[in-house]
PDB file of C-alpha atoms in Angstrom:
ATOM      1  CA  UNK A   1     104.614  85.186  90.859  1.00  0.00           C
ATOM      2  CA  UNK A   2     105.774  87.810  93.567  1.00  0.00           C
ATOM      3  CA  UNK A   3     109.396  87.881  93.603  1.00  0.00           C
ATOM      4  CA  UNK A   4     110.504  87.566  97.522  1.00  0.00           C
ATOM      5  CA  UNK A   5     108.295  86.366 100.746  1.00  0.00           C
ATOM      6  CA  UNK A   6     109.593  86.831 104.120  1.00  0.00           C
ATOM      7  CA  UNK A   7     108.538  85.028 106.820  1.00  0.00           C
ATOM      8  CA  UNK A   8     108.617  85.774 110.375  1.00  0.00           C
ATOM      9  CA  UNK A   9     107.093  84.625 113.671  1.00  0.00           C
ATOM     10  CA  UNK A  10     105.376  86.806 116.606  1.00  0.00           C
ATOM     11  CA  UNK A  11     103.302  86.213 119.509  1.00  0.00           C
ATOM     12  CA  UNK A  12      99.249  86.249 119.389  1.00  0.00           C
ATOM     13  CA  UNK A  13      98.448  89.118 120.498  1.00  0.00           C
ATOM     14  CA  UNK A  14      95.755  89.723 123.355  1.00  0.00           C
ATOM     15  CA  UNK A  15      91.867  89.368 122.237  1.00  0.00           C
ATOM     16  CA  UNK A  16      90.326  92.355 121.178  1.00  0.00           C
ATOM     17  CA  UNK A  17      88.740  92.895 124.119  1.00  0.00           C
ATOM     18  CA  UNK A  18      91.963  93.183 125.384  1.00  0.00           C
ATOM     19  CA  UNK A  19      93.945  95.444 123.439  1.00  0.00           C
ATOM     20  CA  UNK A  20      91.787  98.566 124.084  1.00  0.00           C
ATOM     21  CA  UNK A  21      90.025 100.725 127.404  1.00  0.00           C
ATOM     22  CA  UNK A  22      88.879 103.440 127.744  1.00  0.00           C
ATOM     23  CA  UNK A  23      88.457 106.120 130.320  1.00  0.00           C
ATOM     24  CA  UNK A  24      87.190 110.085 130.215  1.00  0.00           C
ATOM     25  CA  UNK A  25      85.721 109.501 126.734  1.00  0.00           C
ATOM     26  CA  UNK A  26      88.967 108.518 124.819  1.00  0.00           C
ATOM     27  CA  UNK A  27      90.057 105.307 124.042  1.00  0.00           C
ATOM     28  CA  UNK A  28      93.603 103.957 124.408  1.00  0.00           C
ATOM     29  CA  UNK A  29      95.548 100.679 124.353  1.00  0.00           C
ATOM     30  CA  UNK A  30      96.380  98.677 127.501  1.00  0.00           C
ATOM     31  CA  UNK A  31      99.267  97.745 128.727  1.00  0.00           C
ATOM     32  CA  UNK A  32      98.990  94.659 127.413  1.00  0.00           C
ATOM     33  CA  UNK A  33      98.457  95.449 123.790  1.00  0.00           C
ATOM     34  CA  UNK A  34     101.694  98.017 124.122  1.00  0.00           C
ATOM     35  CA  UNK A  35     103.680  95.526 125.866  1.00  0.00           C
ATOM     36  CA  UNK A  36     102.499  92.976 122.723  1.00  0.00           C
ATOM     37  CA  UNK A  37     103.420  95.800 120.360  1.00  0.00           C
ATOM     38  CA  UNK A  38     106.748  96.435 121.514  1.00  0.00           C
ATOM     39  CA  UNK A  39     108.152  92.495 121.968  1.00  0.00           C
ATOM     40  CA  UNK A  40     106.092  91.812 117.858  1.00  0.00           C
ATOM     41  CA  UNK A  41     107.866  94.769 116.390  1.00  0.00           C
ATOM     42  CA  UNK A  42     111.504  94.128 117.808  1.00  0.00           C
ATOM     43  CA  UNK A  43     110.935  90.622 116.027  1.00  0.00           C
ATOM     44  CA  UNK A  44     109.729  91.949 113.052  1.00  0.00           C
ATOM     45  CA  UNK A  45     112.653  94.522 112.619  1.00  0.00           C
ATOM     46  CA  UNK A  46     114.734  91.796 113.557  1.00  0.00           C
ATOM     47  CA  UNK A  47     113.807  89.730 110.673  1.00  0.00           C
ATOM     48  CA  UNK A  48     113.198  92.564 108.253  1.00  0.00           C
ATOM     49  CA  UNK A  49     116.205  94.516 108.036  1.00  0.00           C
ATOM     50  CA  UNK A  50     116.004  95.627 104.486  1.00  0.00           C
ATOM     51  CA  UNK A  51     114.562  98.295 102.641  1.00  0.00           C
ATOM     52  CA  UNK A  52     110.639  99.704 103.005  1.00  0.00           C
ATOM     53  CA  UNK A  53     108.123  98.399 100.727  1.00  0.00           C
ATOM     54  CA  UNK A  54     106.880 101.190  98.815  1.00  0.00           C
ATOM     55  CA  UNK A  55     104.252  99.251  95.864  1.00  0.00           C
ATOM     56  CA  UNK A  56     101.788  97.227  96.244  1.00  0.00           C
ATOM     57  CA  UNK A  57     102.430  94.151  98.463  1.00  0.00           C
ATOM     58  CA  UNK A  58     100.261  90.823  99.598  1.00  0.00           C
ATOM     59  CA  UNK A  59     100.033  89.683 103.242  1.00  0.00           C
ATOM     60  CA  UNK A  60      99.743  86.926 104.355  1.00  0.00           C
ATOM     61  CA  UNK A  61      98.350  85.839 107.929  1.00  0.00           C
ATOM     62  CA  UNK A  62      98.760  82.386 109.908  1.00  0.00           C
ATOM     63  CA  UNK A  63      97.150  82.698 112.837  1.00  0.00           C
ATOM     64  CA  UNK A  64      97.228  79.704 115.370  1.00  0.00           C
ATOM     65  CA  UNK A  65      95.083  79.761 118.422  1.00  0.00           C
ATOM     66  CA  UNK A  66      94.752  78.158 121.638  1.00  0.00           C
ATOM     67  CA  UNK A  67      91.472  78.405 122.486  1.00  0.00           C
ATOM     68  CA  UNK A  68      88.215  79.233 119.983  1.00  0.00           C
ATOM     69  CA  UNK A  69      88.712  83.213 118.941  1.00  0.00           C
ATOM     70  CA  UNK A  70      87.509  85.652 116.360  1.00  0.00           C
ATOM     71  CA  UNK A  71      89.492  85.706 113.128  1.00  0.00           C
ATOM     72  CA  UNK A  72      89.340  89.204 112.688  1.00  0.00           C
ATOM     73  CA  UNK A  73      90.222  90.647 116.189  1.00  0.00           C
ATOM     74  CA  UNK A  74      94.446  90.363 115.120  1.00  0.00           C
ATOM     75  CA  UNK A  75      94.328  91.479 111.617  1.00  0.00           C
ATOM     76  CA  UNK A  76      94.156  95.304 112.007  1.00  0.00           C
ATOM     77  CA  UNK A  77      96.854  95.288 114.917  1.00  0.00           C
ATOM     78  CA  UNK A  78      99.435  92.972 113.110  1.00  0.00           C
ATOM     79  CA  UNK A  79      98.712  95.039 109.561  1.00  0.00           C
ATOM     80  CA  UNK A  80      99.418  98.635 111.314  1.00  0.00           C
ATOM     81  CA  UNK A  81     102.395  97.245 113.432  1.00  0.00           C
ATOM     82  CA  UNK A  82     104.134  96.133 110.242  1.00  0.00           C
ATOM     83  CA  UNK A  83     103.699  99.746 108.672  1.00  0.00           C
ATOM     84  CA  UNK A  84     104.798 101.182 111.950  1.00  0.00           C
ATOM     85  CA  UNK A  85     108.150  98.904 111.667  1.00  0.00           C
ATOM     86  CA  UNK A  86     108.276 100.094 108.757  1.00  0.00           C
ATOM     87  CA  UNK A  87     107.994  97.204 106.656  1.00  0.00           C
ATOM     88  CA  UNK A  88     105.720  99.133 104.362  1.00  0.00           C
ATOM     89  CA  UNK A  89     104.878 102.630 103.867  1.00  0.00           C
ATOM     90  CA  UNK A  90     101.263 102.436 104.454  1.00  0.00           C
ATOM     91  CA  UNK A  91      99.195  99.425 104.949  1.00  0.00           C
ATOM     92  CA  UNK A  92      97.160 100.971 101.852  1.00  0.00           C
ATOM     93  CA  UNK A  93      99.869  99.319  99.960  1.00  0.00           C
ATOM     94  CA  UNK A  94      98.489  95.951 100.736  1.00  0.00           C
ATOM     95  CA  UNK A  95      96.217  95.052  98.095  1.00  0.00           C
ATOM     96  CA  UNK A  96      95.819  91.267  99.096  1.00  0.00           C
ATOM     97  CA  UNK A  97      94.818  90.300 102.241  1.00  0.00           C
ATOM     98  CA  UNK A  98      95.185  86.168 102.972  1.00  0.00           C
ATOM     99  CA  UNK A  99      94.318  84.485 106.209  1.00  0.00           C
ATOM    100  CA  UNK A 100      93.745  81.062 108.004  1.00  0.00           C
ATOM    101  CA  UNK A 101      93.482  80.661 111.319  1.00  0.00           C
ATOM    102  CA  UNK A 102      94.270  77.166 112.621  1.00  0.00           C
ATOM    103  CA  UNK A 103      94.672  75.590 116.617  1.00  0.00           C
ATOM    104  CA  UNK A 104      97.764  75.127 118.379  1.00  0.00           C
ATOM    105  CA  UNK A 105      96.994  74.788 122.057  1.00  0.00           C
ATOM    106  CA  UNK A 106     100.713  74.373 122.805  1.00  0.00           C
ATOM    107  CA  UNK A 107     102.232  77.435 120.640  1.00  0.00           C
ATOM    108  CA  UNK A 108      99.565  80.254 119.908  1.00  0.00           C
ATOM    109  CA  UNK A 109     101.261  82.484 117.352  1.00  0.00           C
ATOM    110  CA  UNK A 110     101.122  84.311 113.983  1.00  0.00           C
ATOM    111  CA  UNK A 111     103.012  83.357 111.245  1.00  0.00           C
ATOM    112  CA  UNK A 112     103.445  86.844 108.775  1.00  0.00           C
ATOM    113  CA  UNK A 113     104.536  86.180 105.295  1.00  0.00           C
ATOM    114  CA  UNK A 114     104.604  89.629 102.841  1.00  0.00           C
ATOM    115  CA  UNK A 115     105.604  89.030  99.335  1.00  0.00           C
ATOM    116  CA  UNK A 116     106.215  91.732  96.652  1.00  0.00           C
ATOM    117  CA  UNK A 117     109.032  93.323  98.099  1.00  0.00           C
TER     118      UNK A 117
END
């Protein structure tokens, strides 16, 4: 068994199609997706104030949805927003990857356990 989990709550974040524009050839992330970034990662650091993972870790993802939505379009955002609050040193460390997604019409979220630390 891994020997700590840490669980902490943060808003879904906007759909995929959502997240990113794009404009002269590059793309970049919306408003939206920064504003998203910004309010998740003060809640993560919040709830993580220890030291950075630095071995191999597990993930694991609860997404709950309001309305029908791709599983995949959260995983990537919520994964590098953890390294970049430096919960882990590089999301290369994560060597298990476990998610269900489940509906909650009333309180979309994302439940984030990591274990291993």
């Amino acid at each position: 068994p891994l020997p700590a989990v840490r669980l902490v709550t943060v808003p879904l974040p906007p759909p995929l199609n959502q997240m990113y524009s794009t404009a002269r050839g590059y793309i970049y992330k919306t408003k939206k997706c920064r504003d998203w970034e910004d309010e998740a990662g003060m809640i993560i650091k919040a709830a993580h104030p220890g030291k950075m993972i630095e071995k191999p870790c597990t993930v694991v993802l609860y997404i709950f949805v309001d309305r029908p939505r791709d599983i995949d379009g959260s995983i990537k955002i919520v994964l590098d927003l953890l390294e970049r609050m430096r919960i882990y040193k590089n999301d290369s460390l994560v060597d298990k990857l476990i998610v269900y997604k489940e509906k909650d019409k009333e309180f979309p979220r994302i439940e984030i356990e990591v274990m291993g630390v």
